[in-house]
Amino acid sequence: MKAARVTVADPSLQPVADVVAALAHPHPPLTTGLHLTLGDVTRAPMAAGVPISGGDECFRITTTPTATVCQARTHQGLFRAALHTSLYGPPKTETVEDGPRYAWRGLMLDTARHFWTVPELRRIIDLAAIHRLNVLHLHLTDNEGWRIQIPGLPRLTAGTPHYSTADYTELQRYAAQRHVVIVPEIDLPGHSAAALRAHPDLAVLPAPTGWNDQLPIPVALDPRDPGTRDFVSHVLTELCRLTDGPYVHFGADEAFGMDHTLYDQAVTLARAVIRAAGKEPLGWQESARAGLDPGDVAQWWVDPEMTDPSTELTALGLTGDLIATITDFFAPAADDLARIVAAGGRVLLSPQSHLYLDRPYAPAIVPEAQRERAAGLGFIYKPRTVRDIAGWDPGAYGLADENVAGVEAALWSETLRGFDDLTTMLLPRLATIARTAWTGRPVPWSEQRRHLAADGRLWEERGLTFLRSTEIDWT
Ligand code: TNX
């Protein structure tokens, strides 16, 4: 298919036009022509949250008889306007001004439990851009694997699929052209079994009382040990050096049974190293229990649905002390949101009830032929329909704009066998979340269904497998 012609008012805009044309390439042209020009946009909706990919994303689109004119103050604004118009057609009114409600609109992918190749990640970056997301958060290490080359520590990645520093650099470049920022995550001090396998000399804490082989052993690095501190400093410093974006994620989730003082020490160390290397540190919500400075970001995932998992854990056949350890761990999560706000921190909204895309789809909406792919992770998570996810309201938590970093969907990979499983879990849900993050509120379902049908045509044209939910008329 030949894309619509994109012309530019000055040569500096040619790279924007080229990337838009490349992204639109598999799709039939919906405009006679697009013209890109820098300029002021009168209405400038201020996006709440942390500006991550170059700030101003607002634009104006004006339709004339010969072309659709996109105007914005930045390349990013032009990219948003031109790509959206190429993919979905010009707006129905003569002039439209638009911009995002949330500045950080992300997707987290788990590359540790299942390794996604560089070409697969490129397709995901394209998909993110199409849905106006601007962050790809890569969960790069976990118990099951270490996926990023760290100069000076070759054992971490020896003999396992991983991203070389050259892969990572190239991926950031590819993403940046599409106005997507990579936020890398090294998960510490828990979730560290892969580090320990490569470096058995690292000091780790004993497993909590009652832990047994019903769940993976929760390896936590001991922040008191000088060699282990050196390891953490080295890894995070090198990662910061490789990273173009402003944020580096240090994990800090699920340090089950870890003593509070030691947990504080581990988080304090990670933050200090990342800051010293010139980046902003960011952790999962648990990290807020080690204190936060005003403006610090914490990623909130344990929403009220999950704060007492004892019934589900019992149903799984877990017993006594183990249930107590896990339940004790989740109990303080109920106060984390208030804790982040009280410290003047900023919440990156990833509530598992709606934004975790490894959650199973409600069986009633899954066509028979897709049952297996759509199974997801049944553990603790209650299944939901696409309509439920589309109804999620980021404004429902009573947070002031200064306490919001943005919105991020997350996909863990424990149950995924390949790329078709990945996209089946993402789509269509990711598109509804991305729309909510852009507009700031749930789009009415009748409207959302129409948008999803249009999205479905794009996914088909790009050869992406998606859940053909029975809630939507895909024809
Ligand atoms: C909890 S969510 C985790 C992940 C798992 C996920 C699903 C979070 C910050 N940590 O390590 O993949 O549950 O099992």
XYZ file of C-alpha atoms in Angstrom, residues 41-446:
406
model
C -1.151 26.280 18.987
C -3.558 28.538 20.808
C -5.170 26.060 23.162
C -2.478 24.208 25.039
C -3.952 21.592 27.330
C -1.309 21.069 29.988
C -0.536 17.410 30.450
C -0.462 16.241 34.056
C 2.512 14.214 35.171
C 6.145 13.838 34.310
C 7.193 15.143 30.903
C 9.319 12.382 29.512
C 9.589 12.550 25.758
C 10.294 16.171 24.996
C 7.338 17.900 26.609
C 4.802 19.610 24.438
C 2.709 17.150 22.424
C -0.179 19.497 21.532
C -1.217 20.143 17.953
C -3.770 21.703 15.647
C -5.122 19.965 12.550
C -6.805 22.045 9.870
C -8.486 20.476 6.877
C -8.368 22.392 3.582
C -9.681 21.170 0.202
C -6.179 20.163 -0.918
C -4.430 18.946 2.232
C -4.605 18.342 5.940
C -2.318 20.779 7.748
C -0.718 19.723 11.027
C 0.682 22.468 13.203
C 2.510 22.139 16.520
C 5.258 23.769 18.557
C 7.442 20.649 18.607
C 8.396 17.750 16.375
C 6.634 15.486 18.793
C 3.382 17.393 18.465
C 3.650 17.192 14.668
C 4.404 13.485 14.850
C 1.289 12.858 16.975
C -0.957 14.870 14.654
C 0.390 13.476 11.387
C 0.504 9.834 12.462
C -2.988 9.876 13.926
C -4.382 11.519 10.787
C -2.571 9.049 8.523
C -3.944 6.060 10.401
C -7.465 7.176 11.242
C -8.212 9.861 8.667
C -8.653 13.642 9.029
C -10.888 14.987 11.799
C -14.561 15.484 11.008
C -14.493 19.195 11.836
C -12.410 21.751 9.951
C -10.093 22.526 12.876
C -9.161 20.365 15.841
C -6.762 21.045 18.673
C -5.696 18.258 20.928
C -3.064 17.120 23.387
C -2.655 14.429 26.018
C -4.035 14.556 29.543
C -1.130 12.525 30.936
C 2.471 13.247 30.002
C 3.759 9.702 30.731
C 1.791 7.051 28.841
C 3.633 3.778 29.074
C 3.750 0.075 28.534
C 5.908 -2.243 30.652
C 7.117 -5.481 29.091
C 8.759 -8.325 30.992
C 11.772 -9.511 28.991
C 13.063 -11.733 31.811
C 10.399 -14.462 31.950
C 10.184 -14.497 28.163
C 12.865 -12.925 25.991
C 11.493 -10.672 23.242
C 13.860 -10.254 20.320
C 14.917 -6.843 19.000
C 12.694 -7.155 15.869
C 9.753 -8.089 18.147
C 10.435 -5.052 20.340
C 10.543 -2.849 17.248
C 7.050 -4.025 16.350
C 5.918 -3.234 19.902
C 7.489 0.242 19.699
C 5.583 0.848 16.443
C 2.399 -0.331 18.141
C 3.044 1.958 21.124
C 3.544 4.929 18.801
C 0.373 4.142 16.882
C -1.556 4.311 20.142
C 0.237 7.519 21.200
C 2.166 5.892 24.037
C 5.523 7.477 24.761
C 7.246 5.099 27.199
C 8.405 1.512 26.816
C 9.497 0.254 30.232
C 11.624 -2.884 29.890
C 11.783 -5.216 32.881
C 15.281 -6.509 32.112
C 16.137 -8.775 35.046
C 14.346 -11.198 37.308
C 14.817 -14.604 38.959
C 14.425 -16.287 35.585
C 16.949 -14.309 33.564
C 19.254 -11.307 33.100
C 18.649 -9.711 29.697
C 20.982 -6.722 29.389
C 24.716 -6.794 28.804
C 26.572 -4.921 31.546
C 30.104 -3.905 30.548
C 32.578 -5.505 32.928
C 30.174 -8.240 34.109
C 30.022 -10.739 31.216
C 28.856 -13.640 33.401
C 25.441 -12.044 33.879
C 24.476 -12.692 30.268
C 26.804 -15.552 29.269
C 24.925 -18.278 27.396
C 21.454 -16.671 27.631
C 19.431 -14.591 25.145
C 19.926 -10.918 25.989
C 20.296 -7.423 24.536
C 23.871 -6.408 23.844
C 24.772 -2.802 24.593
C 24.676 -2.248 20.815
C 21.147 -3.737 20.609
C 19.999 -1.520 23.452
C 21.500 1.612 21.903
C 19.912 0.835 18.543
C 16.543 0.121 20.181
C 16.627 3.485 21.958
C 17.384 5.207 18.667
C 14.534 3.407 16.915
C 12.181 4.290 19.771
C 13.299 7.938 19.914
C 12.444 8.405 16.237
C 8.934 7.300 17.201
C 8.897 9.566 20.270
C 9.021 6.603 22.624
C 11.460 6.692 25.555
C 12.891 3.470 26.949
C 12.825 3.191 30.742
C 15.037 0.252 31.757
C 14.475 -1.718 34.965
C 16.964 -3.782 36.948
C 14.915 -5.429 39.698
C 16.634 -5.212 43.116
C 17.012 -6.237 45.944
C 14.426 -9.054 45.480
C 13.820 -10.952 42.232
C 17.610 -11.412 42.024
C 18.126 -15.154 41.487
C 19.588 -14.670 37.986
C 22.254 -12.323 39.371
C 23.078 -14.870 42.077
C 23.370 -17.729 39.562
C 25.919 -15.730 37.564
C 27.715 -14.403 40.651
C 27.361 -16.946 43.479
C 29.649 -14.780 45.618
C 26.894 -12.139 46.027
C 25.549 -11.963 49.596
C 21.866 -12.841 49.891
C 19.465 -12.838 52.816
C 17.924 -16.050 54.154
C 14.474 -16.890 52.762
C 11.639 -15.765 55.080
C 10.299 -18.217 57.660
C 7.833 -20.672 56.248
C 8.932 -20.239 52.645
C 8.997 -23.524 50.772
C 9.088 -24.868 47.239
C 5.445 -23.947 46.594
C 6.737 -20.590 45.298
C 10.053 -19.545 43.715
C 12.719 -18.815 46.320
C 12.715 -15.077 47.022
C 16.377 -14.222 46.664
C 17.145 -10.758 48.105
C 20.578 -9.157 47.891
C 22.124 -8.131 51.217
C 22.831 -4.374 51.093
C 25.308 -4.593 54.022
C 27.843 -6.639 52.098
C 30.545 -4.439 50.472
C 31.001 -6.720 47.434
C 27.258 -6.824 46.849
C 27.027 -3.041 47.141
C 29.827 -2.733 44.579
C 27.930 -5.048 42.253
C 24.733 -2.988 42.554
C 26.640 0.269 42.034
C 28.451 -1.086 39.004
C 25.301 -2.485 37.357
C 23.197 0.645 37.875
C 25.984 3.047 36.886
C 26.594 1.178 33.625
C 22.865 1.017 32.902
C 22.529 4.774 33.472
C 25.482 5.363 31.160
C 23.771 3.349 28.402
C 20.391 4.980 28.877
C 19.298 8.039 26.872
C 16.039 8.717 28.749
C 15.782 10.553 32.054
C 14.530 7.628 34.218
C 16.070 4.369 35.445
C 13.880 1.885 37.370
C 15.391 -0.089 40.244
C 12.424 -2.425 40.857
C 12.208 -2.922 44.633
C 8.961 -4.918 44.454
C 8.125 -7.997 46.485
C 11.135 -8.183 48.793
C 9.123 -10.754 50.740
C 9.979 -11.040 54.428
C 12.903 -8.582 54.136
C 13.789 -6.617 57.264
C 12.674 -2.969 56.899
C 16.031 -1.450 57.744
C 17.798 -3.592 55.188
C 15.143 -2.849 52.572
C 15.602 0.900 53.223
C 19.349 0.504 52.811
C 18.938 -1.325 49.509
C 16.544 1.297 48.102
C 18.680 4.192 49.379
C 21.730 2.716 47.675
C 19.939 2.181 44.342
C 18.574 5.744 44.328
C 21.913 7.288 45.263
C 23.782 5.424 42.524
C 21.203 6.346 39.852
C 21.216 10.015 40.928
C 25.009 10.114 40.972
C 24.950 8.809 37.403
C 22.668 11.682 36.361
C 19.314 9.875 36.079
C 16.030 9.990 37.989
C 15.416 6.848 40.046
C 12.011 5.180 39.999
C 10.759 2.084 41.841
C 7.617 0.042 42.327
C 5.282 1.326 45.056
C 7.005 -0.618 47.842
C 9.995 1.712 47.430
C 7.874 4.517 48.936
C 8.173 2.720 52.298
C 11.864 3.645 52.249
C 10.862 7.317 52.026
C 10.502 9.540 48.959
C 11.679 13.018 48.107
C 9.146 15.480 46.664
C 8.716 14.767 42.958
C 10.027 11.191 43.170
C 8.024 8.668 41.167
C 6.692 5.373 42.558
C 4.804 2.886 40.395
C 1.547 1.863 42.055
C 0.326 -1.655 41.244
C -1.250 -3.317 44.339
C -4.731 -1.847 44.227
C -7.386 -2.659 46.858
C -8.479 -5.803 45.031
C -5.121 -7.382 45.921
C -4.289 -6.135 49.404
C -5.564 -9.304 51.109
C -4.752 -12.289 48.896
C -5.218 -14.908 51.675
C -8.326 -16.508 50.113
C -6.635 -16.938 46.749
C -3.426 -18.214 48.347
C -5.397 -20.809 50.330
C -7.193 -21.882 47.166
C -3.782 -22.382 45.541
C -2.942 -24.878 48.289
C -0.410 -22.687 50.115
C -0.285 -23.087 53.858
C 0.312 -21.433 57.244
C 3.487 -19.374 57.586
C 3.839 -18.827 53.885
C 0.379 -17.279 53.594
C 1.197 -15.134 56.628
C 4.470 -13.900 55.059
C 2.781 -12.963 51.799
C -0.283 -11.447 53.449
C 1.959 -9.411 55.796
C 3.812 -8.198 52.769
C 0.696 -7.025 50.924
C -1.014 -5.399 53.951
C 1.078 -2.153 53.963
C 0.318 -1.783 50.258
C -3.101 -0.439 51.257
C -1.367 2.714 52.537
C 1.209 3.166 49.786
C -0.841 5.596 47.710
C -1.346 7.865 50.742
C 2.335 7.424 51.604
C 3.450 8.602 48.143
C 1.122 11.622 48.271
C 2.147 12.569 51.835
C 5.803 12.647 50.763
C 4.979 14.872 47.767
C 5.851 12.005 45.440
C 4.273 11.190 42.096
C 2.276 8.071 41.340
C 2.744 6.175 38.120
C -0.646 4.506 37.841
C -0.441 0.773 37.050
C -3.261 -0.734 39.148
C -3.181 -4.463 38.528
C -6.980 -4.737 38.505
C -7.176 -2.946 35.144
C -3.679 -2.184 33.822
C -2.085 -5.627 34.216
C -2.469 -7.235 30.839
C -1.359 -10.720 31.909
C -4.730 -10.944 33.665
C -7.066 -13.392 31.922
C -9.851 -12.049 29.748
C -13.354 -12.835 31.010
C -14.108 -16.229 29.408
C -17.491 -15.045 28.091
C -15.853 -12.646 25.591
C -13.195 -15.051 24.300
C -13.916 -16.878 21.019
C -13.457 -20.647 21.342
C -10.447 -20.695 18.993
C -8.554 -18.202 21.168
C -9.185 -19.823 24.580
C -5.658 -21.105 24.993
C -3.840 -17.913 23.996
C -6.073 -15.712 26.134
C -5.621 -17.762 29.328
C -3.116 -15.398 30.976
C -2.120 -15.664 34.581
C -5.054 -16.883 36.674
C -3.246 -16.519 40.002
C -5.022 -13.932 42.195
C -6.231 -11.951 39.202
C -9.931 -11.773 38.548
C -10.819 -11.927 34.843
C -12.314 -8.823 33.249
C -13.948 -7.876 29.961
C -12.496 -5.329 27.533
C -15.399 -3.056 28.450
C -14.328 -3.240 32.119
C -10.800 -2.176 31.208
C -12.108 0.599 28.946
C -14.139 1.847 31.928
C -11.075 2.382 34.119
C -10.907 5.980 35.339
C -7.466 7.369 36.216
C -9.210 10.293 37.918
C -10.960 8.037 40.430
C -8.150 8.021 43.009
C -8.538 11.643 44.065
C -4.934 12.496 43.184
C -3.884 16.088 42.538
C -2.085 16.676 39.228
C 1.207 17.294 41.040
C 0.969 13.804 42.570
C 0.557 11.989 39.268
C 3.423 10.840 37.060
C 1.214 9.223 34.436
C -0.320 5.936 33.358
C 1.429 2.671 32.498
C 0.003 -0.693 31.448
C 2.096 -3.764 32.344
C 2.509 -7.194 30.833
C 4.356 -9.921 32.739
C 5.497 -12.856 30.664
C 5.278 -15.983 32.831
C 2.532 -17.524 30.712
C 3.480 -16.185 27.276
C 4.914 -18.634 24.732
C 5.574 -16.274 21.856
C 4.759 -13.047 20.044
C 1.171 -14.024 19.169
C 0.459 -14.684 22.850
C 1.998 -11.307 23.675
C -0.134 -9.323 21.236
C -3.254 -11.318 22.128
C -2.873 -10.239 25.748
C -2.099 -6.624 24.761
C -4.793 -6.137 22.175
C -7.415 -4.789 22.321
C -6.953 -3.797 25.977
C -3.835 -1.661 25.484
C -5.647 0.512 22.945
C -8.396 1.379 25.450
C -5.865 2.192 28.183
C -3.840 4.340 25.778
C -6.995 6.247 24.795
C -7.871 6.793 28.449
C -4.328 8.018 29.187
C -4.572 10.455 26.267
C -8.051 11.835 27.012
C -7.835 11.472 30.804
C -11.148 9.719 31.206
C -12.885 6.577 30.019
C -14.307 7.011 26.528
C -18.023 6.033 26.418
C -18.308 2.372 25.433
C -20.371 2.967 22.272
